[in-house]
Coordinates of C-alpha atoms in Angstrom, one line a residue:
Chain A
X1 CA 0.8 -23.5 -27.1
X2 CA 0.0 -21.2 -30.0
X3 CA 2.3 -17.5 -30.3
X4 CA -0.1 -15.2 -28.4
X5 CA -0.4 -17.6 -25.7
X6 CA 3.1 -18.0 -25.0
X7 CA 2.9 -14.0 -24.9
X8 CA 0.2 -14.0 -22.4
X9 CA 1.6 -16.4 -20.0
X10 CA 5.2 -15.4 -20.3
X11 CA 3.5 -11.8 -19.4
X12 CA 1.7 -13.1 -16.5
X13 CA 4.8 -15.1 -15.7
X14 CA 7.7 -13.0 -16.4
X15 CA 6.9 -9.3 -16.6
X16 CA 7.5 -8.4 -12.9
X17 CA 10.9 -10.0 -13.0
X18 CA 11.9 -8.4 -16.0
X19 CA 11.0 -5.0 -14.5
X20 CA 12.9 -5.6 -11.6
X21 CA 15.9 -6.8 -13.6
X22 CA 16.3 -4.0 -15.8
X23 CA 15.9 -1.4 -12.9
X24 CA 19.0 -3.2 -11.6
X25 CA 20.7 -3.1 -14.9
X26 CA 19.2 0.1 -15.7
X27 CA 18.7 2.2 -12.8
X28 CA 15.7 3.7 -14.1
X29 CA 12.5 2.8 -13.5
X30 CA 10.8 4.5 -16.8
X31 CA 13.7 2.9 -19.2
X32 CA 12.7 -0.2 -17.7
X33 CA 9.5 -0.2 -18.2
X34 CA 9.6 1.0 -21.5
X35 CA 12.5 -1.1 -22.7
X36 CA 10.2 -4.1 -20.8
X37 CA 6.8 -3.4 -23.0
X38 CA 8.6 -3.0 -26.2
X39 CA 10.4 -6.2 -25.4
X40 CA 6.9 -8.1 -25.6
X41 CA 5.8 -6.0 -28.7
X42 CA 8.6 -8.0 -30.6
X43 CA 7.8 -11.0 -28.8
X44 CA 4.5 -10.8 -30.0
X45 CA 5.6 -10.9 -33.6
X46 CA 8.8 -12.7 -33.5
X47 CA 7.4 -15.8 -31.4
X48 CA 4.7 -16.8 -34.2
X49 CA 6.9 -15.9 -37.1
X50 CA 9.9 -18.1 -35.5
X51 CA 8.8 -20.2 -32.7
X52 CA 8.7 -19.3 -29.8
X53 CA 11.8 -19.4 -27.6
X54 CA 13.4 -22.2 -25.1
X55 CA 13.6 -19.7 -22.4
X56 CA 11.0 -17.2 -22.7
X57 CA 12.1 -15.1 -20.0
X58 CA 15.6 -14.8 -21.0
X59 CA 14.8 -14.1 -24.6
X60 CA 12.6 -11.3 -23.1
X61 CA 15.4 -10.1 -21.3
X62 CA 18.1 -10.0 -23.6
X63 CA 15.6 -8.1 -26.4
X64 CA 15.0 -5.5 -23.6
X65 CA 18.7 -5.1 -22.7
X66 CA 19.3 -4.4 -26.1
X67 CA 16.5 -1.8 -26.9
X68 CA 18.2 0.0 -23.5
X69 CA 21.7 0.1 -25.2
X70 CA 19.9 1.3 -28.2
X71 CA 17.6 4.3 -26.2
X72 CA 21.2 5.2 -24.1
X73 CA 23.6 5.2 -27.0
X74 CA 24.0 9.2 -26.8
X75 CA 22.3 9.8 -23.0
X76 CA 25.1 10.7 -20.7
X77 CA 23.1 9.6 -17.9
X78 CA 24.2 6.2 -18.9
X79 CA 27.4 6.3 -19.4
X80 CA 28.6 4.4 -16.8
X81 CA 26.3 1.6 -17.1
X82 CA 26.4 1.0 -21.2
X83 CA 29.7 -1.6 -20.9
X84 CA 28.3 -3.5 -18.4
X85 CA 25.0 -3.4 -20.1
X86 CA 26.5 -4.6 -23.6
X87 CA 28.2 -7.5 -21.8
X88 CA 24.8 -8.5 -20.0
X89 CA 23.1 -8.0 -23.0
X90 CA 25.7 -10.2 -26.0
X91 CA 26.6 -12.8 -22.6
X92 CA 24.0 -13.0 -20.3
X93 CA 24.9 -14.9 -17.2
X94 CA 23.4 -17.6 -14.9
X95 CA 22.3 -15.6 -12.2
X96 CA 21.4 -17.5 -9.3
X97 CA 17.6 -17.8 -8.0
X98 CA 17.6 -16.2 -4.8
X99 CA 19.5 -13.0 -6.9
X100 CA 16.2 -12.8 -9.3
X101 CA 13.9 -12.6 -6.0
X102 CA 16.0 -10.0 -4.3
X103 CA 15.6 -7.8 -7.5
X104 CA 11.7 -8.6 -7.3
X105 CA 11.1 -7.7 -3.3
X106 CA 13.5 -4.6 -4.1
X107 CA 11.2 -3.6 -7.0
X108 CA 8.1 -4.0 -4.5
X109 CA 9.8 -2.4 -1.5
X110 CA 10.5 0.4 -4.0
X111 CA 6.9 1.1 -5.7
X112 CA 5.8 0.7 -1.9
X113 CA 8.1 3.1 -0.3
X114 CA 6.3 5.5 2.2
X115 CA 7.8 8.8 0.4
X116 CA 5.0 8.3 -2.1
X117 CA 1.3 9.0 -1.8
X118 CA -0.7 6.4 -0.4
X119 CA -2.9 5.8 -3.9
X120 CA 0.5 6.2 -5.8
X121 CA 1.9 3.1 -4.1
X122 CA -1.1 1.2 -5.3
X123 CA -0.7 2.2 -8.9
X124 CA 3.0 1.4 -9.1
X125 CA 2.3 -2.1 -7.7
X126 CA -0.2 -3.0 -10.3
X127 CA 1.5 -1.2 -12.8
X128 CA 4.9 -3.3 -12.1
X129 CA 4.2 -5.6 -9.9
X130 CA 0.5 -7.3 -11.0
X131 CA 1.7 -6.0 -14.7
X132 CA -1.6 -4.7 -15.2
X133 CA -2.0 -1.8 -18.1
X134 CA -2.5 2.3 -16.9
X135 CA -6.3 1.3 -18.4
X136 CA -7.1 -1.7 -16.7
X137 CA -5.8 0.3 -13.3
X138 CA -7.8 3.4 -14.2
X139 CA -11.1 0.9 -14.9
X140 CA -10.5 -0.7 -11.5
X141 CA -10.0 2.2 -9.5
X142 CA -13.1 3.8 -11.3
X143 CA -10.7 6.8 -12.5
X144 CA -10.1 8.3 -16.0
X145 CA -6.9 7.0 -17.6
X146 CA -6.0 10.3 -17.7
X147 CA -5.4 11.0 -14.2
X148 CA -4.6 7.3 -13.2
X149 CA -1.5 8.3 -16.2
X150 CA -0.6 11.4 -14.4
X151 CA -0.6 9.7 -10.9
X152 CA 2.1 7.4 -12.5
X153 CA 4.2 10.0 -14.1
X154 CA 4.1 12.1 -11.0
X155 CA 5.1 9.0 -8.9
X156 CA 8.0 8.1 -11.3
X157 CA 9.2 11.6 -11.6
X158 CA 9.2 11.7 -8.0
X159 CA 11.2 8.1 -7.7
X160 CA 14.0 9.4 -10.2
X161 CA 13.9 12.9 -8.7
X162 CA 14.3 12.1 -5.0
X163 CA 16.6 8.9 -5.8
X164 CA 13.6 6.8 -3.9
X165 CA 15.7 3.5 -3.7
X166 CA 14.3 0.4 -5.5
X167 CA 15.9 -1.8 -3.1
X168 CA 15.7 -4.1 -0.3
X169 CA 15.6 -1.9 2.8
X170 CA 18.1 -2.3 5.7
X171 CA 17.4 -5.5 7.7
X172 CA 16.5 -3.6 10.9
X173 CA 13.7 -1.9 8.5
X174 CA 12.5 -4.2 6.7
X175 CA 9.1 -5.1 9.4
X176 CA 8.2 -1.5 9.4
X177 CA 8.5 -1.5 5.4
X178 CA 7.0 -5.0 5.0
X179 CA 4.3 -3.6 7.1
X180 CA 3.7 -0.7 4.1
X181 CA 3.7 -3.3 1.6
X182 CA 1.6 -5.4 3.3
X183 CA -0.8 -2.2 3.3
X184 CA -1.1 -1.5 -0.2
X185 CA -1.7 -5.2 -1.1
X186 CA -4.8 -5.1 1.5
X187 CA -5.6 -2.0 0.0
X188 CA -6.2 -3.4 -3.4
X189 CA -7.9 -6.4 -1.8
X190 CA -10.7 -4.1 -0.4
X191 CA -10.7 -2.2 -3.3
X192 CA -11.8 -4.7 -4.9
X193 CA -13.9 -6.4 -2.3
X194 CA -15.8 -3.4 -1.0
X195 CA -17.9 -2.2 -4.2
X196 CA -20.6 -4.8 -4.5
X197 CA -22.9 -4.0 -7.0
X198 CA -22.9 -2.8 -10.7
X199 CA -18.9 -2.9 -11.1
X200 CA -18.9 -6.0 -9.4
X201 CA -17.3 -8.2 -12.3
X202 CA -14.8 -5.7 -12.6
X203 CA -13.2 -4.8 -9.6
X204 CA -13.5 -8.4 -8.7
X205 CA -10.5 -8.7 -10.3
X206 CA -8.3 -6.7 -8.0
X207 CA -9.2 -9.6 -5.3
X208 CA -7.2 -11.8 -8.1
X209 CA -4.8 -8.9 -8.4
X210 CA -4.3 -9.0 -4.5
X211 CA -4.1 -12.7 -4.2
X212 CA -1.6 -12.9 -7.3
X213 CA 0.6 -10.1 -4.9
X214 CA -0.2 -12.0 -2.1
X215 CA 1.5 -15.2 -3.6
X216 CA 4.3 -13.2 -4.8
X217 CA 4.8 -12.4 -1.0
X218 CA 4.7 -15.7 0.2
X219 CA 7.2 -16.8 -2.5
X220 CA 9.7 -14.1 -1.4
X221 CA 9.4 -14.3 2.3
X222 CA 8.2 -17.5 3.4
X223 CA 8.9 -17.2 6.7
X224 CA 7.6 -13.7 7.3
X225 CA 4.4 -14.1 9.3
X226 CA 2.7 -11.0 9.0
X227 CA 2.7 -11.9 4.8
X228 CA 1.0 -15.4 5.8
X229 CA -1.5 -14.1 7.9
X230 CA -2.1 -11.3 5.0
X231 CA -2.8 -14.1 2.1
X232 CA -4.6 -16.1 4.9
X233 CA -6.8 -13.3 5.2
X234 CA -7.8 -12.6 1.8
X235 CA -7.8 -16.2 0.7
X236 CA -10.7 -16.6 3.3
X237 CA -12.6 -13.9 3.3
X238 CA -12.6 -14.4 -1.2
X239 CA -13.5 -17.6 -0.4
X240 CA -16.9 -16.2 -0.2
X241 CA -16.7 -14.2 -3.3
X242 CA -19.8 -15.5 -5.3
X243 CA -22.2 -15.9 -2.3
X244 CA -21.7 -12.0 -1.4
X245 CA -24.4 -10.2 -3.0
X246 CA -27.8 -11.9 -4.9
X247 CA -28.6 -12.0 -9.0
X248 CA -29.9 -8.1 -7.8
X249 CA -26.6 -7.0 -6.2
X250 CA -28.1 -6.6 -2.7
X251 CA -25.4 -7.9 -0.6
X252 CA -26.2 -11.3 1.3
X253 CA -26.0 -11.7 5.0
X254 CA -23.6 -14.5 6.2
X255 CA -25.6 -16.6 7.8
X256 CA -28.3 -16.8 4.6
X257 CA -24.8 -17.3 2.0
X258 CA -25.1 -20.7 0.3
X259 CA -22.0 -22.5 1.6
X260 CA -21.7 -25.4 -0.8
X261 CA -20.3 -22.7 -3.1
X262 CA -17.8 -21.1 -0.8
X263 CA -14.5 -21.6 -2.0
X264 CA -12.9 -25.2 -0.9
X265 CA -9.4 -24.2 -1.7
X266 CA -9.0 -21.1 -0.9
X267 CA -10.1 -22.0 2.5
X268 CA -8.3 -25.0 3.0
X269 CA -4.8 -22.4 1.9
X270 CA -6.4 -19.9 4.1
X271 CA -6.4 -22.4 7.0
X272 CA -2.8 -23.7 6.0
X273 CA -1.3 -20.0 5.8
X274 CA -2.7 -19.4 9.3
X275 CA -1.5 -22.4 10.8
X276 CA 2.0 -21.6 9.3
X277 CA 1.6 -18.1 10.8
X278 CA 0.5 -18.8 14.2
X279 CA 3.9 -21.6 14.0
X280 CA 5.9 -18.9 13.1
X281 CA 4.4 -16.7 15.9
X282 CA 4.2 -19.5 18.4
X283 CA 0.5 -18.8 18.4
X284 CA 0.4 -14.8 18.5
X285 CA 0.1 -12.6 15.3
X286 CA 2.5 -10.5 13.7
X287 CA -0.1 -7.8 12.5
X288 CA -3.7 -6.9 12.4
X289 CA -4.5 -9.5 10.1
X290 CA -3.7 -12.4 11.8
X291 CA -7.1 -11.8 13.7
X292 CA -9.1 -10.8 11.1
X293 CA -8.3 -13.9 9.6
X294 CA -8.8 -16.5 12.4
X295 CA -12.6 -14.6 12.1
X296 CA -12.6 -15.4 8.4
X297 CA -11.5 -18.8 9.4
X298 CA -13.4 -19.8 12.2
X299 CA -16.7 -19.0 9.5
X300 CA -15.2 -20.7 7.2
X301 CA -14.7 -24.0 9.7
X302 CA -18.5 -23.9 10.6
X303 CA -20.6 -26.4 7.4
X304 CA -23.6 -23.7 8.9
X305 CA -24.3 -20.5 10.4
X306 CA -25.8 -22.1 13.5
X307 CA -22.5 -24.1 14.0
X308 CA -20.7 -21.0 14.1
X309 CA -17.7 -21.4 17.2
X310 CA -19.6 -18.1 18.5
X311 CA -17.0 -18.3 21.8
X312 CA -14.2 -18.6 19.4
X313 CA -15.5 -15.3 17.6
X314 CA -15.7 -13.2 20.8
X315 CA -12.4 -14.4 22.0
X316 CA -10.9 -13.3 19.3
X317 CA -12.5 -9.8 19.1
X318 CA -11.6 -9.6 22.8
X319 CA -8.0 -10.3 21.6
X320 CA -8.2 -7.2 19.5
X321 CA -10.2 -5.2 21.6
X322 CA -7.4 -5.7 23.8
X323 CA -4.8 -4.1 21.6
X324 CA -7.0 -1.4 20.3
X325 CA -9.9 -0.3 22.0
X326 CA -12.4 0.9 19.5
X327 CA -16.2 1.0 19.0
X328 CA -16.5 -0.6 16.1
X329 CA -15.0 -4.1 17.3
X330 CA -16.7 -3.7 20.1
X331 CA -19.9 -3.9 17.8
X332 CA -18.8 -6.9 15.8
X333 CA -17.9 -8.3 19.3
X334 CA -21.6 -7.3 20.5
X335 CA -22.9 -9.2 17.4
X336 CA -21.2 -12.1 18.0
X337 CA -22.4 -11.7 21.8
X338 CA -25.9 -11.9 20.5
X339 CA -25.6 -15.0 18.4
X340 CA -23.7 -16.9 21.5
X341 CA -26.5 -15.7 24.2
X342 CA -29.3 -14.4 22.5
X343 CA -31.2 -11.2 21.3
X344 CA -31.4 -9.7 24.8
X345 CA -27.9 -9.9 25.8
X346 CA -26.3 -8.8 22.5
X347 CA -28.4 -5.5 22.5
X348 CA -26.9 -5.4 25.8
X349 CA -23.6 -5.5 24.7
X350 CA -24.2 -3.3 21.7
X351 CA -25.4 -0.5 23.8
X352 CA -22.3 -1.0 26.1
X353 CA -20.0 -1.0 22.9
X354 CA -20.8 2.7 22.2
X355 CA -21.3 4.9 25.9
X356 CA -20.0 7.9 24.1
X357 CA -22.0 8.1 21.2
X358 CA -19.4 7.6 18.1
X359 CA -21.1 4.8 16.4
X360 CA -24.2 7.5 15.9
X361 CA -23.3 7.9 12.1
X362 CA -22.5 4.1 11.5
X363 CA -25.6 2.5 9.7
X364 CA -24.1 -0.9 10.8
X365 CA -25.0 0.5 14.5
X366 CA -28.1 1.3 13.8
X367 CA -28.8 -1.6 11.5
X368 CA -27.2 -4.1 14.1
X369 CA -29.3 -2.7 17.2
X370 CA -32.6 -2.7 14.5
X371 CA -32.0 -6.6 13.9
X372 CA -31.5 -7.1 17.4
X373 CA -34.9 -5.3 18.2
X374 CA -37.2 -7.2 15.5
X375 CA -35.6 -10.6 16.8
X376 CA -37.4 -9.3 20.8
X377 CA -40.3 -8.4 18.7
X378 CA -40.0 -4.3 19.6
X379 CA -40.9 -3.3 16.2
X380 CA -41.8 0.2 16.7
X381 CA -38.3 0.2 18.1
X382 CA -36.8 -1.6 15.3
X383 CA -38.4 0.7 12.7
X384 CA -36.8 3.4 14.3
X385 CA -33.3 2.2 14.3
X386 CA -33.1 1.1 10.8
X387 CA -34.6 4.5 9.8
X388 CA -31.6 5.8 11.6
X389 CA -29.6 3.3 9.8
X390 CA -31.4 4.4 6.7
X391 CA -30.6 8.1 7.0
X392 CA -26.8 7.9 7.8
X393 CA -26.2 4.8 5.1
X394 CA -23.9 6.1 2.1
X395 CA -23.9 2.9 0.2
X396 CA -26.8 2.1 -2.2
X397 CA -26.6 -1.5 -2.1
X398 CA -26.9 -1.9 1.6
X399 CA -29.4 0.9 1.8
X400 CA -31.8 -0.7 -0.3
X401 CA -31.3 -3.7 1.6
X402 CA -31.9 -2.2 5.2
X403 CA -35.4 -0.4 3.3
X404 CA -36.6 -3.6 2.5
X405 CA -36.0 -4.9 6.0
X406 CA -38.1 -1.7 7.3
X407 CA -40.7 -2.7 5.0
X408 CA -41.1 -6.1 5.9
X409 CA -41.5 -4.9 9.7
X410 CA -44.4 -2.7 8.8
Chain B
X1 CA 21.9 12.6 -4.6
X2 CA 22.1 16.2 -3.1
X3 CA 19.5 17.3 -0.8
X4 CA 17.9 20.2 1.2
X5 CA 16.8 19.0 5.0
X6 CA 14.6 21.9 5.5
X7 CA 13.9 22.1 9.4
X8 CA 10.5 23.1 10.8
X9 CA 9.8 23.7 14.3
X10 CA 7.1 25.5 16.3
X11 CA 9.1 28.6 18.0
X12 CA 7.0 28.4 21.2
X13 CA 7.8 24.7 21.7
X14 CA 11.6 24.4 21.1
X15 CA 13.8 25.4 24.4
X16 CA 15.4 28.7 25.4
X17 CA 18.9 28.0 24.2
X18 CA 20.0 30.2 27.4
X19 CA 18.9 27.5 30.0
X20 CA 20.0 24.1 30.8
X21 CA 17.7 22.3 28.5
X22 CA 18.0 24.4 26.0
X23 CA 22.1 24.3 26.4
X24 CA 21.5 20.2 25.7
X25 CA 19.8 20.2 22.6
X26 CA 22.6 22.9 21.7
X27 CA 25.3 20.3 22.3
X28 CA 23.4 17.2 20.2
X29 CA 22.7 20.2 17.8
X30 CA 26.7 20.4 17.6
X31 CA 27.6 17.3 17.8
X32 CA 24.9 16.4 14.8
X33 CA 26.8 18.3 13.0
X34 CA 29.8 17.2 13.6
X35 CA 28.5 13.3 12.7
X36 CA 27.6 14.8 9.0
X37 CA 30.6 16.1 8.5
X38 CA 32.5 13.2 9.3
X39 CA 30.5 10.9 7.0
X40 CA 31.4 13.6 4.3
X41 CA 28.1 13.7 4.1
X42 CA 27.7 17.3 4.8
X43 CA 27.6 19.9 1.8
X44 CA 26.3 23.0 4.7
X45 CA 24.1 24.0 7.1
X46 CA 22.8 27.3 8.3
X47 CA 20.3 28.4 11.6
X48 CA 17.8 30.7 11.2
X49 CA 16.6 33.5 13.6
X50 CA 13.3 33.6 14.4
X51 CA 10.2 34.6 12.8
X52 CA 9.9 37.5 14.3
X53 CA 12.8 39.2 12.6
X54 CA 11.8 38.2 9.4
X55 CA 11.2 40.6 6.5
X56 CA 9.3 39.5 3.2
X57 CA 9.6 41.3 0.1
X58 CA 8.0 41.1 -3.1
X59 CA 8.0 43.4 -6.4
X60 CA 4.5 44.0 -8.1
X61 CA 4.0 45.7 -11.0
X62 CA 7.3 47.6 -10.2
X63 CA 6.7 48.7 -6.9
X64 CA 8.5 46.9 -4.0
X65 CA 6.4 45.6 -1.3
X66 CA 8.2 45.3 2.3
X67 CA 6.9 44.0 5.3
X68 CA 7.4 42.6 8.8
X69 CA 6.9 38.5 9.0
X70 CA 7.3 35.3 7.8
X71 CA 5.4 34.9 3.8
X72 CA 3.1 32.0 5.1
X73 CA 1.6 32.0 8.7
X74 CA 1.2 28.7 9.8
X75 CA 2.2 27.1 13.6
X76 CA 5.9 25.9 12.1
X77 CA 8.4 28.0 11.2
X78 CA 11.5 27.3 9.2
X79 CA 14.3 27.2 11.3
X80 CA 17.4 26.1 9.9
X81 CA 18.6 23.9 6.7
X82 CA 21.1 21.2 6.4
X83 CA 22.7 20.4 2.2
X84 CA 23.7 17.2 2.3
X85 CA 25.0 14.5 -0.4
X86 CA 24.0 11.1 -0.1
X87 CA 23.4 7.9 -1.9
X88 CA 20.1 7.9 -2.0
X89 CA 16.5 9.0 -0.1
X90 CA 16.9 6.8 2.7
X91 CA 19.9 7.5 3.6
X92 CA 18.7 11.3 3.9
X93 CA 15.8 9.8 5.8
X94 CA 18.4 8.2 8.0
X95 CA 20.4 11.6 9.2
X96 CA 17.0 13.3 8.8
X97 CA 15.9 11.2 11.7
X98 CA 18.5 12.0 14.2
X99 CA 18.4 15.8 13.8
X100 CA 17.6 16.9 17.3
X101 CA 14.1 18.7 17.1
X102 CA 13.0 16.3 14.5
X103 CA 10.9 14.8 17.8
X104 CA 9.0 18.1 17.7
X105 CA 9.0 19.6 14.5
X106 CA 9.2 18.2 10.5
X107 CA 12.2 17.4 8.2
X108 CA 11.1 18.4 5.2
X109 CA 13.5 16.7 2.2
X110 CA 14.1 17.6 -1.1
X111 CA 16.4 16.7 -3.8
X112 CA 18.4 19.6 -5.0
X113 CA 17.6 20.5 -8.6
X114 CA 20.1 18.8 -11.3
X115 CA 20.7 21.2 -14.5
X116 CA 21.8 19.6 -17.7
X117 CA 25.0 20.9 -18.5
X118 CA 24.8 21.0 -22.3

């Protein structure tokens, strides 16, 4: 392996550890991270000028302790931690395994802790967590640098300010936190999953960057279900990541997606993750995931759209219906009514699934009945509704889509 | 860590101290207190009157502005403050939880300001 690619992977490999390290060593988020970067500055020139070290990681970590004892010398701040630090730094110990994950999960539970702003928690976990570079964040989030750098500063001011711990919460906490974490993970997932055209290449990325947090997750809490059901969910539904959208960027339904080039393995570790998660549940789900990946899988089961387990697909939506009653499942549930029984009874269903009228801005409403419609052959009808579609559609991609479906109708 | 627990409450929703309900949230109001000081986590902690006999001043351009009422108008009022020194946020989350009208009003937190003695 040449210098620079020893860099790279030890990057990809050791960063987030050596974060959360130093913030135990260090108390400070900012040191870290500072004494962390300039740690693989040197590596970058020592490793090809002298080889590149036996343990990678420890090498790392005993360059950034030092560069702290440096940056602290006069900081009175410090003063209690610059012994202990010149001990770690001249004798590191062997610290035991499970010691290095608790300092991860603490550095996660901390960048996701719910006393910072939604979009800040997403920015710390890629920034510490994923490793990824203010830039890359700002690209991905389609923000300048500049205001992606000030979310940052104003999150770490706010961490160091407030004493947000960067630490494991208390057991009797840790679902509700998990369930934040959990959030901001899936938030980067969709981030990177919703945008389908133009930036496509791009932001595809954050699905890696989700998956790579994802696996993290798993790693640290094996047993906790509600992480499975999480990476089960975005394994799956990624599975289907190059059959989305066309060589234009118009998005492509499901049931015309070429399925020889869905993912194999991410579904076959979707379908493992769930299976683990249901064992751990005894067959429930530990959060709203779980669900939304049984749909995922129970699509990805089916070698074509007309084998789809359509009675599978409503049971589960009934399942969720069930816990939260809201007219958008009922519309997916409607959908999957009309592939099951037919045109006729999932228009039915889909005018059941909105009596009150709060679906009447939702192009998929209007788009869904429209389908429904040209399928009966009511075309006048079917103009009509994906006009409506048309008019209340904010997303380019899909309106050009549901224009060229009004076109073929007339 | 030392920190303000700034309470918030809407006047019209918290009890009349003089009746029984109100005498009850008096009592967990006490013995709150109490709790916070025997953690030694308790630096002070003051009640407010209401709104309604509050005065706001300011001085523009040398002239003194007095009048009747609270400086923002909004549905909550502040009611009361608690200083408190703790480890860290959580555990301020953690009293901040059991304060008694914290299940109609907001705890608002903040971390005292540190100034550098040098």
């Amino acid at each position: 392996m040449s210098a620079i690619n020893a860099v790279d992977a030890a990057f990809r490999g050791e960063w987030s550890q050596l974060v959360a390290t130093l913030v135990r060593d260090l108390g400070d988020l900012s040191l870290a991270e500072d004494v962390a970067s300039e740690a693989f500055v040197e590596a970058s020139s020592r490793w090809h000028r002298d080889g590149i070290p036996r343990r990678p990681g420890a090498w790392l970590l005993t360059t950034a302790r030092r560069k702290a004892i440096d940056r602290i010398r006069r900081d009175r701040r410090f003063d209690d931690r610059r012994e202990e630090l010149t001990r770690l730094a001249e004798d590191p110990p062997e610290v035991p395994a499970e010691k290095l994950l608790d300092d991860q999960l603490a550095l996660i539970f901390g960048c996701c802790h719910p006393a910072l702003a939604p979009d800040a928690q997403v920015a710390l976990t890629l920034r510490y967590v994923a490793g990824l570079s203010t830039a890359q964040i700002a690209r991905a989030f389609l923000v300048p640098e500049a205001t992606m750098a000030k979310r940052l500063v104003r999150a770490k001011r706010k961490i160091s300010a407030a004493a947000v711990p960067i630490e494991i919460p208390e057991r009797d906490r840790i679902a509700e936190r998990l369930t934040a974490v959990c959030g901001v993970v899936y938030a980067v997932f969709t981030e990177g999953h919703a945008s389908a055209s133009g930036t496509a290449l791009l932001r595809g990325s954050l699905c890696d960057e989700a998956l790579f947090l994802a696996d993290t997750l798993v790693e640290l809490l094996p047993d906790a279900p509600q992480v499975r059901e999480l990476r089960a969910l975005c394994r799956l539904t990624d599975a289907r990541r190059a059959t989305r959208v066309d060589d234009d960027g118009l998005p492509v339904l499901l049931r015309d997606q070429d399925r020889s080039r869905w993912d194999r393995s991410k579904i076959e570790g979707g379908l493992a993750d769930l299976a683990t998660a249901q064992a751990l549940t005894s067959g429930g789900s530990a959060s709203p995931y779980g669900p939304m990946a049984m749909l995922a899988g129970v699509h990805a089961a089916a070698p074509c759209y007309e084998s789809t387990n359509w009675t599978a697909i409503v049971a589960v939506y009934d399942t969720m219906i069930r816990r939260d009653p809201n007219p958008v499942l009922a519309l997916n549930r409607a959908a999957a009514i009309a592939e099951r029984d037919g045109p006729e009874a999932g228009l039915a269903a889909i005018d059941a699934a909105d009596p009150h009228g709060a679906l009447a801005t939702y192009h998929y409403f209007h788009g869904a009945r429209a389908d429904l419609l040209a399928r009966l052959d009511r075309t006048e009808e079917a103009v009509a509704a994906y006009t409506a579609a048309i008019e209340c559609c904010d997303n380019d991609a899909d309106r050009r889509w549901l224009e060229s479906r009004r076109a073929e109708l007339t | 860590m030392k920190y303000a627990l700034l309470l918030y409450a809407d006047e019209t929703v918290q009890p009349d101290y003089t009746t029984a309900e109100g005498a009850a949230e008096m009592q967990q109001w006490f013995e709150f207190s109490q709790e916070l000081g025997a953690a030694g986590a308790m630096l002070g902690g003051e009640a407010l009157e209401g709104v309604a006999t509050a005065t706001t001043v300011q001085v523009r351009e040398g002239s003194t502005i007095t009048a009747d009422g609270p400086f923002a108008e909004t549905k909550e009022a502040l009611g009361g403050c608690y200083l408190l020194d703790v480890d860290d946020l959580d555990a301020a989350i953690k009293w901040a939880e059991k304060i008694p009208n914290v299940g109609y009003g907001t705890v608002e937190i903040r971390p005292l300001m540190v100034f550098d003695e040098e």
